[in-house]
Amino acid sequence: AQSVTQPDIHITVSEGASLELRCNYSYGATPYLFWYVQSPGQGLQLLLKYFSGDTLVQGIKGFEAEFKRSQSSFNLRKPSVHWSDAAEYFCAVAHGSGGSYIPTFGRGTSLIVHP
Amino acid sequence: KAGVTQTPRYLIKTRGQQVTLSCSPISGHRSVSWYQQTPGQGLQFLFEYFSETQRNKGNFPGRFSGRQFSNSRSEMNVSTLELGDSALYLCASRSQETSYNEQFFGPGTRLTVL
């Protein structure tokens, strides 16, 4: 069965500092990998996704993530954090075919940004 | 284009009651998925509907059911509510074709069971 681990429950950074959120997955084949962000009282918004090809993927809001097969990781990064980035971040892995898939989410990492 | 809408946004019920939540997908989207989000269990997949048929189901008891209408709107029903059913229920839609495409999430329905 597929699984996702986000080892950091909370991360605190200062505004302007760089950010890396960790994500490790367990899945037999090449997975579909995603990062989502959730602001309080909101649904999830897709930041970026990886299916195949270039292992460094660019997303919205200045985020990027790197797929490392050897480490089963898909860490999210941002070079300079803004106060508006404070939110809950979820890594997810999905498998499926023909357009049908079932995602598994990590438990989330709460990002706190200090001014 | 309007986003995914969910009604109601907040709901309070008591144990033993049943509840129906509604989701209107983005226009043209034919796939609707439901998720339960709790502090203890995180985000868990409930089920996915496509063209009025349940295509996938997560590991939830039969008290959780859903359906999809011909206009792609979906409802989720929980019968015999338990305290542990208190959660944020999220709906997501996508324009499923033959390959994966992005899910768009609604703001959720916050269900509180007393």
PDB file of C-alpha atoms in Angstrom:
ATOM      1  CA  ALA A   1       0.000   0.000   0.000  1.00  0.00           C
ATOM      2  CA  GLN A   2       1.129   3.502  -0.692  1.00  0.00           C
ATOM      3  CA  SER A   3       1.977   5.828   2.190  1.00  0.00           C
ATOM      4  CA  VAL A   4       3.296   9.321   2.715  1.00  0.00           C
ATOM      5  CA  THR A   5       5.341  10.632   5.617  1.00  0.00           C
ATOM      6  CA  GLN A   6       5.802  14.266   6.456  1.00  0.00           C
ATOM      7  CA  PRO A   7       8.190  14.124   9.397  1.00  0.00           C
ATOM      8  CA  ASP A   8       7.774  17.733  10.482  1.00  0.00           C
ATOM      9  CA  ILE A   9       4.467  18.604  12.125  1.00  0.00           C
ATOM     10  CA  HIS A  10       5.390  22.269  12.512  1.00  0.00           C
ATOM     11  CA  ILE A  11       8.079  24.401  10.933  1.00  0.00           C
ATOM     12  CA  THR A  12       8.839  27.976  11.894  1.00  0.00           C
ATOM     13  CA  VAL A  13      10.796  30.284   9.623  1.00  0.00           C
ATOM     14  CA  SER A  14      11.446  33.987   9.453  1.00  0.00           C
ATOM     15  CA  GLU A  15      10.047  35.987   6.591  1.00  0.00           C
ATOM     16  CA  GLY A  16      12.591  36.091   3.789  1.00  0.00           C
ATOM     17  CA  ALA A  17      14.305  32.883   4.862  1.00  0.00           C
ATOM     18  CA  SER A  18      14.425  29.782   2.705  1.00  0.00           C
ATOM     19  CA  LEU A  19      12.096  26.861   3.281  1.00  0.00           C
ATOM     20  CA  GLU A  20      12.228  23.120   2.789  1.00  0.00           C
ATOM     21  CA  LEU A  21       9.344  20.829   3.721  1.00  0.00           C
ATOM     22  CA  ARG A  22      10.109  17.144   3.713  1.00  0.00           C
ATOM     23  CA  CYS A  23       8.051  14.367   2.211  1.00  0.00           C
ATOM     24  CA  ASN A  24       8.854  10.671   1.913  1.00  0.00           C
ATOM     25  CA  TYR A  25       6.618   8.201   0.158  1.00  0.00           C
ATOM     26  CA  SER A  26       6.274   4.496  -0.143  1.00  0.00           C
ATOM     27  CA  TYR A  27       4.988   3.102  -3.381  1.00  0.00           C
ATOM     28  CA  GLY A  28       6.073   0.256  -5.608  1.00  0.00           C
ATOM     29  CA  ALA A  29       5.988   1.951  -8.974  1.00  0.00           C
ATOM     30  CA  THR A  30       6.629   5.494 -10.107  1.00  0.00           C
ATOM     31  CA  PRO A  31       3.987   7.484  -8.323  1.00  0.00           C
ATOM     32  CA  TYR A  32       2.123  10.627  -9.044  1.00  0.00           C
ATOM     33  CA  LEU A  33       3.302  13.116  -6.417  1.00  0.00           C
ATOM     34  CA  PHE A  34       1.695  16.336  -5.306  1.00  0.00           C
ATOM     35  CA  TRP A  35       2.023  19.192  -2.897  1.00  0.00           C
ATOM     36  CA  TYR A  36      -1.073  21.037  -1.721  1.00  0.00           C
ATOM     37  CA  VAL A  37      -1.518  24.068   0.504  1.00  0.00           C
ATOM     38  CA  GLN A  38      -4.475  24.711   2.796  1.00  0.00           C
ATOM     39  CA  SER A  39      -5.179  28.057   4.392  1.00  0.00           C
ATOM     40  CA  PRO A  40      -7.460  28.223   7.441  1.00  0.00           C
ATOM     41  CA  GLY A  41     -11.084  27.637   6.515  1.00  0.00           C
ATOM     42  CA  GLN A  42     -10.198  26.816   2.949  1.00  0.00           C
ATOM     43  CA  GLY A  43      -9.944  23.777   0.761  1.00  0.00           C
ATOM     44  CA  LEU A  44      -6.714  22.491  -0.696  1.00  0.00           C
ATOM     45  CA  GLN A  45      -4.910  24.210  -3.533  1.00  0.00           C
ATOM     46  CA  LEU A  46      -2.469  22.362  -5.753  1.00  0.00           C
ATOM     47  CA  LEU A  47       1.029  23.855  -5.637  1.00  0.00           C
ATOM     48  CA  LEU A  48       2.749  21.446  -8.000  1.00  0.00           C
ATOM     49  CA  LYS A  49       2.796  17.871  -9.241  1.00  0.00           C
ATOM     50  CA  TYR A  50       5.222  15.312 -10.595  1.00  0.00           C
ATOM     51  CA  PHE A  51       4.327  12.533 -12.979  1.00  0.00           C
ATOM     52  CA  SER A  52       7.500  11.877 -14.952  1.00  0.00           C
ATOM     53  CA  GLY A  53      10.352  13.617 -16.704  1.00  0.00           C
ATOM     54  CA  ASP A  54      12.361  16.411 -15.153  1.00  0.00           C
ATOM     55  CA  THR A  55      12.758  15.654 -11.469  1.00  0.00           C
ATOM     56  CA  LEU A  56      12.722  19.323 -10.495  1.00  0.00           C
ATOM     57  CA  VAL A  57       9.232  20.725 -10.873  1.00  0.00           C
ATOM     58  CA  GLN A  58       8.130  24.301 -10.595  1.00  0.00           C
ATOM     59  CA  GLY A  59       4.837  25.274  -9.072  1.00  0.00           C
ATOM     60  CA  ILE A  60       2.804  28.292  -8.242  1.00  0.00           C
ATOM     61  CA  LYS A  61       3.691  30.985  -5.705  1.00  0.00           C
ATOM     62  CA  GLY A  62       7.424  30.444  -6.237  1.00  0.00           C
ATOM     63  CA  PHE A  63       7.498  26.874  -4.915  1.00  0.00           C
ATOM     64  CA  GLU A  64       9.483  24.019  -6.393  1.00  0.00           C
ATOM     65  CA  ALA A  65       9.963  20.372  -5.498  1.00  0.00           C
ATOM     66  CA  GLU A  66      12.537  17.754  -6.380  1.00  0.00           C
ATOM     67  CA  PHE A  67      11.735  14.096  -6.902  1.00  0.00           C
ATOM     68  CA  LYS A  68      14.532  11.806  -5.706  1.00  0.00           C
ATOM     69  CA  ARG A  69      13.746   8.217  -6.477  1.00  0.00           C
ATOM     70  CA  SER A  70      16.751   6.858  -4.568  1.00  0.00           C
ATOM     71  CA  GLN A  71      15.541   8.550  -1.399  1.00  0.00           C
ATOM     72  CA  SER A  72      11.810   8.146  -2.056  1.00  0.00           C
ATOM     73  CA  SER A  73      11.480  11.832  -1.379  1.00  0.00           C
ATOM     74  CA  PHE A  74       9.644  14.771  -2.852  1.00  0.00           C
ATOM     75  CA  ASN A  75      10.682  17.789  -0.800  1.00  0.00           C
ATOM     76  CA  LEU A  76       9.099  21.192  -1.285  1.00  0.00           C
ATOM     77  CA  ARG A  77      11.280  24.294  -1.357  1.00  0.00           C
ATOM     78  CA  LYS A  78      10.973  28.032  -1.591  1.00  0.00           C
ATOM     79  CA  PRO A  79      13.964  30.391  -1.619  1.00  0.00           C
ATOM     80  CA  SER A  80      12.300  33.258   0.243  1.00  0.00           C
ATOM     81  CA  VAL A  81       9.200  32.835   2.378  1.00  0.00           C
ATOM     82  CA  HIS A  82       6.496  35.481   2.600  1.00  0.00           C
ATOM     83  CA  TRP A  83       4.172  35.956   5.559  1.00  0.00           C
ATOM     84  CA  SER A  84       1.275  34.898   3.332  1.00  0.00           C
ATOM     85  CA  ASP A  85       2.848  31.446   2.964  1.00  0.00           C
ATOM     86  CA  ALA A  86       1.797  30.566   6.504  1.00  0.00           C
ATOM     87  CA  ALA A  87      -0.543  27.614   6.033  1.00  0.00           C
ATOM     88  CA  GLU A  88      -0.796  23.832   6.193  1.00  0.00           C
ATOM     89  CA  TYR A  89       1.099  21.922   3.520  1.00  0.00           C
ATOM     90  CA  PHE A  90       0.226  18.423   2.394  1.00  0.00           C
ATOM     91  CA  CYS A  91       2.218  15.993   0.340  1.00  0.00           C
ATOM     92  CA  ALA A  92       0.257  13.327  -1.511  1.00  0.00           C
ATOM     93  CA  VAL A  93       0.907  10.263  -3.629  1.00  0.00           C
ATOM     94  CA  ALA A  94      -1.578   8.739  -6.010  1.00  0.00           C
ATOM     95  CA  HIS A  95      -1.831   5.719  -8.170  1.00  0.00           C
ATOM     96  CA  GLY A  96      -4.328   4.786 -10.794  1.00  0.00           C
ATOM     97  CA  SER A  97      -5.004   4.438 -14.443  1.00  0.00           C
ATOM     98  CA  GLY A  98      -7.383   5.646 -17.075  1.00  0.00           C
ATOM     99  CA  GLY A  99      -7.918   8.872 -15.213  1.00  0.00           C
ATOM    100  CA  SER A 100      -9.097   7.149 -12.069  1.00  0.00           C
ATOM    101  CA  TYR A 101      -6.818   7.338  -9.105  1.00  0.00           C
ATOM    102  CA  ILE A 102      -6.826   7.199  -5.320  1.00  0.00           C
ATOM    103  CA  PRO A 103      -4.641   9.674  -3.431  1.00  0.00           C
ATOM    104  CA  THR A 104      -2.982   9.193  -0.061  1.00  0.00           C
ATOM    105  CA  PHE A 105      -2.090  12.312   1.874  1.00  0.00           C
ATOM    106  CA  GLY A 106       0.581  12.939   4.452  1.00  0.00           C
ATOM    107  CA  ARG A 107      -0.448  14.288   7.838  1.00  0.00           C
ATOM    108  CA  GLY A 108       0.589  17.784   6.882  1.00  0.00           C
ATOM    109  CA  THR A 109       3.194  20.321   7.971  1.00  0.00           C
ATOM    110  CA  SER A 110       2.079  23.560   9.539  1.00  0.00           C
ATOM    111  CA  LEU A 111       4.232  26.483   8.426  1.00  0.00           C
ATOM    112  CA  ILE A 112       4.580  29.418  10.791  1.00  0.00           C
ATOM    113  CA  VAL A 113       6.208  32.562   9.451  1.00  0.00           C
ATOM    114  CA  HIS A 114       7.748  35.102  11.831  1.00  0.00           C
ATOM    115  CA  PRO A 115       8.049  38.721  10.691  1.00  0.00           C
TER     116      PRO A 115
ATOM    117  CA  LYS B   1     -15.706  29.986 -13.946  1.00  0.00           C
ATOM    118  CA  ALA B   2     -17.154  29.415 -10.517  1.00  0.00           C
ATOM    119  CA  GLY B   3     -15.189  27.128  -8.241  1.00  0.00           C
ATOM    120  CA  VAL B   4     -16.333  24.069  -6.369  1.00  0.00           C
ATOM    121  CA  THR B   5     -19.110  24.945  -3.959  1.00  0.00           C
ATOM    122  CA  GLN B   6     -20.171  23.014  -0.921  1.00  0.00           C
ATOM    123  CA  THR B   7     -23.277  23.456   1.170  1.00  0.00           C
ATOM    124  CA  PRO B   8     -23.790  23.926   3.958  1.00  0.00           C
ATOM    125  CA  ARG B   9     -20.485  25.305   5.213  1.00  0.00           C
ATOM    126  CA  TYR B  10     -21.214  24.456   8.816  1.00  0.00           C
ATOM    127  CA  LEU B  11     -23.465  21.854  10.348  1.00  0.00           C
ATOM    128  CA  ILE B  12     -24.209  20.710  13.885  1.00  0.00           C
ATOM    129  CA  LYS B  13     -25.911  17.390  14.473  1.00  0.00           C
ATOM    130  CA  THR B  14     -26.404  15.012  17.355  1.00  0.00           C
ATOM    131  CA  ARG B  15     -25.419  11.377  17.608  1.00  0.00           C
ATOM    132  CA  GLY B  16     -27.723   9.019  15.784  1.00  0.00           C
ATOM    133  CA  GLN B  17     -28.934  11.583  13.296  1.00  0.00           C
ATOM    134  CA  GLN B  18     -28.161  11.472   9.619  1.00  0.00           C
ATOM    135  CA  VAL B  19     -26.743  14.240   7.447  1.00  0.00           C
ATOM    136  CA  THR B  20     -26.511  15.069   3.757  1.00  0.00           C
ATOM    137  CA  LEU B  21     -23.787  17.269   2.335  1.00  0.00           C
ATOM    138  CA  SER B  22     -23.853  18.753  -1.128  1.00  0.00           C
ATOM    139  CA  CYS B  23     -21.140  19.522  -3.657  1.00  0.00           C
ATOM    140  CA  SER B  24     -21.420  21.375  -6.954  1.00  0.00           C
ATOM    141  CA  PRO B  25     -18.367  20.816  -9.138  1.00  0.00           C
ATOM    142  CA  ILE B  26     -16.824  23.240 -11.547  1.00  0.00           C
ATOM    143  CA  SER B  27     -18.874  23.445 -14.719  1.00  0.00           C
ATOM    144  CA  GLY B  28     -17.801  20.718 -17.130  1.00  0.00           C
ATOM    145  CA  HIS B  29     -16.135  18.584 -14.487  1.00  0.00           C
ATOM    146  CA  ARG B  30     -17.486  15.059 -14.399  1.00  0.00           C
ATOM    147  CA  SER B  31     -15.498  13.577 -11.538  1.00  0.00           C
ATOM    148  CA  VAL B  32     -16.265  14.366  -7.915  1.00  0.00           C
ATOM    149  CA  SER B  33     -14.333  13.012  -4.945  1.00  0.00           C
ATOM    150  CA  TRP B  34     -15.029  13.303  -1.236  1.00  0.00           C
ATOM    151  CA  TYR B  35     -12.533  13.445   1.608  1.00  0.00           C
ATOM    152  CA  GLN B  36     -12.751  13.514   5.381  1.00  0.00           C
ATOM    153  CA  GLN B  37     -10.249  15.645   7.259  1.00  0.00           C
ATOM    154  CA  THR B  38      -9.740  15.262  11.012  1.00  0.00           C
ATOM    155  CA  PRO B  39      -6.879  16.217  13.330  1.00  0.00           C
ATOM    156  CA  GLY B  40      -6.441  12.586  14.325  1.00  0.00           C
ATOM    157  CA  GLN B  41      -6.574  10.826  10.971  1.00  0.00           C
ATOM    158  CA  GLY B  42      -5.658  13.603   8.577  1.00  0.00           C
ATOM    159  CA  LEU B  43      -7.079  13.634   5.077  1.00  0.00           C
ATOM    160  CA  GLN B  44      -8.740  10.421   4.042  1.00  0.00           C
ATOM    161  CA  PHE B  45     -10.338   9.512   0.748  1.00  0.00           C
ATOM    162  CA  LEU B  46     -14.012   8.591   0.978  1.00  0.00           C
ATOM    163  CA  PHE B  47     -15.135   7.940  -2.586  1.00  0.00           C
ATOM    164  CA  GLU B  48     -15.036   9.148  -6.153  1.00  0.00           C
ATOM    165  CA  TYR B  49     -17.936   9.466  -8.558  1.00  0.00           C
ATOM    166  CA  PHE B  50     -17.764   9.784 -12.284  1.00  0.00           C
ATOM    167  CA  SER B  51     -20.783  10.011 -14.564  1.00  0.00           C
ATOM    168  CA  GLU B  52     -23.139   9.037 -11.742  1.00  0.00           C
ATOM    169  CA  THR B  53     -21.163   5.891 -10.896  1.00  0.00           C
ATOM    170  CA  GLN B  54     -19.014   5.279  -7.869  1.00  0.00           C
ATOM    171  CA  ARG B  55     -15.608   4.477  -9.240  1.00  0.00           C
ATOM    172  CA  ASN B  56     -13.467   4.203  -6.114  1.00  0.00           C
ATOM    173  CA  LYS B  57     -14.188   3.868  -2.428  1.00  0.00           C
ATOM    174  CA  GLY B  58     -12.011   4.412   0.588  1.00  0.00           C
ATOM    175  CA  ASN B  59     -11.980   2.421   3.782  1.00  0.00           C
ATOM    176  CA  PHE B  60     -15.061   3.797   5.501  1.00  0.00           C
ATOM    177  CA  PRO B  61     -18.084   1.998   6.941  1.00  0.00           C
ATOM    178  CA  GLY B  62     -21.313   1.649   5.021  1.00  0.00           C
ATOM    179  CA  ARG B  63     -22.812   4.526   6.995  1.00  0.00           C
ATOM    180  CA  PHE B  64     -20.994   6.751   4.533  1.00  0.00           C
ATOM    181  CA  SER B  65     -22.593   6.832   1.124  1.00  0.00           C
ATOM    182  CA  GLY B  66     -22.835   9.144  -1.801  1.00  0.00           C
ATOM    183  CA  ARG B  67     -24.356   9.697  -5.155  1.00  0.00           C
ATOM    184  CA  GLN B  68     -23.889  11.827  -8.212  1.00  0.00           C
ATOM    185  CA  PHE B  69     -26.574  13.343 -10.355  1.00  0.00           C
ATOM    186  CA  SER B  70     -26.724  13.778 -14.108  1.00  0.00           C
ATOM    187  CA  ASN B  71     -25.533  17.377 -13.775  1.00  0.00           C
ATOM    188  CA  SER B  72     -22.443  16.074 -11.893  1.00  0.00           C
ATOM    189  CA  ARG B  73     -23.565  17.541  -8.586  1.00  0.00           C
ATOM    190  CA  SER B  74     -22.877  15.145  -5.762  1.00  0.00           C
ATOM    191  CA  GLU B  75     -24.251  14.468  -2.333  1.00  0.00           C
ATOM    192  CA  MET B  76     -22.709  12.622   0.532  1.00  0.00           C
ATOM    193  CA  ASN B  77     -24.768  11.061   3.277  1.00  0.00           C
ATOM    194  CA  VAL B  78     -23.738   9.868   6.707  1.00  0.00           C
ATOM    195  CA  SER B  79     -26.281   7.892   8.685  1.00  0.00           C
ATOM    196  CA  THR B  80     -26.348   7.156  12.398  1.00  0.00           C
ATOM    197  CA  LEU B  81     -23.831   9.840  13.199  1.00  0.00           C
ATOM    198  CA  GLU B  82     -21.098   9.164  15.736  1.00  0.00           C
ATOM    199  CA  LEU B  83     -18.959  11.652  17.621  1.00  0.00           C
ATOM    200  CA  GLY B  84     -15.970  10.560  15.553  1.00  0.00           C
ATOM    201  CA  ASP B  85     -17.674  11.737  12.385  1.00  0.00           C
ATOM    202  CA  SER B  86     -16.975  15.326  13.376  1.00  0.00           C
ATOM    203  CA  ALA B  87     -14.687  16.536  10.632  1.00  0.00           C
ATOM    204  CA  LEU B  88     -14.177  18.819   7.695  1.00  0.00           C
ATOM    205  CA  TYR B  89     -15.618  17.150   4.623  1.00  0.00           C
ATOM    206  CA  LEU B  90     -13.977  18.242   1.409  1.00  0.00           C
ATOM    207  CA  CYS B  91     -15.231  17.781  -2.097  1.00  0.00           C
ATOM    208  CA  ALA B  92     -13.021  17.992  -5.168  1.00  0.00           C
ATOM    209  CA  SER B  93     -13.821  17.961  -8.852  1.00  0.00           C
ATOM    210  CA  ARG B  94     -11.821  17.460 -12.007  1.00  0.00           C
ATOM    211  CA  SER B  95     -12.443  17.187 -15.709  1.00  0.00           C
ATOM    212  CA  GLN B  96     -11.454  13.584 -16.013  1.00  0.00           C
ATOM    213  CA  GLU B  97     -10.427  12.403 -19.403  1.00  0.00           C
ATOM    214  CA  THR B  98      -8.035   9.533 -19.957  1.00  0.00           C
ATOM    215  CA  SER B  99      -5.145  10.782 -17.938  1.00  0.00           C
ATOM    216  CA  TYR B 100      -4.712  12.483 -14.628  1.00  0.00           C
ATOM    217  CA  ASN B 101      -5.652  16.102 -14.283  1.00  0.00           C
ATOM    218  CA  GLU B 102      -5.823  18.512 -11.422  1.00  0.00           C
ATOM    219  CA  GLN B 103      -8.399  18.282  -8.679  1.00  0.00           C
ATOM    220  CA  PHE B 104     -10.023  21.486  -7.504  1.00  0.00           C
ATOM    221  CA  PHE B 105     -11.178  21.505  -3.914  1.00  0.00           C
ATOM    222  CA  GLY B 106     -14.133  23.228  -2.379  1.00  0.00           C
ATOM    223  CA  PRO B 107     -13.925  25.042   0.968  1.00  0.00           C
ATOM    224  CA  GLY B 108     -15.457  22.116   2.823  1.00  0.00           C
ATOM    225  CA  THR B 109     -18.355  21.491   5.164  1.00  0.00           C
ATOM    226  CA  ARG B 110     -17.511  21.556   8.850  1.00  0.00           C
ATOM    227  CA  LEU B 111     -19.625  18.897  10.573  1.00  0.00           C
ATOM    228  CA  THR B 112     -19.849  18.834  14.342  1.00  0.00           C
ATOM    229  CA  VAL B 113     -21.538  15.882  16.027  1.00  0.00           C
ATOM    230  CA  LEU B 114     -22.653  16.445  19.622  1.00  0.00           C
TER     231      LEU B 114
END
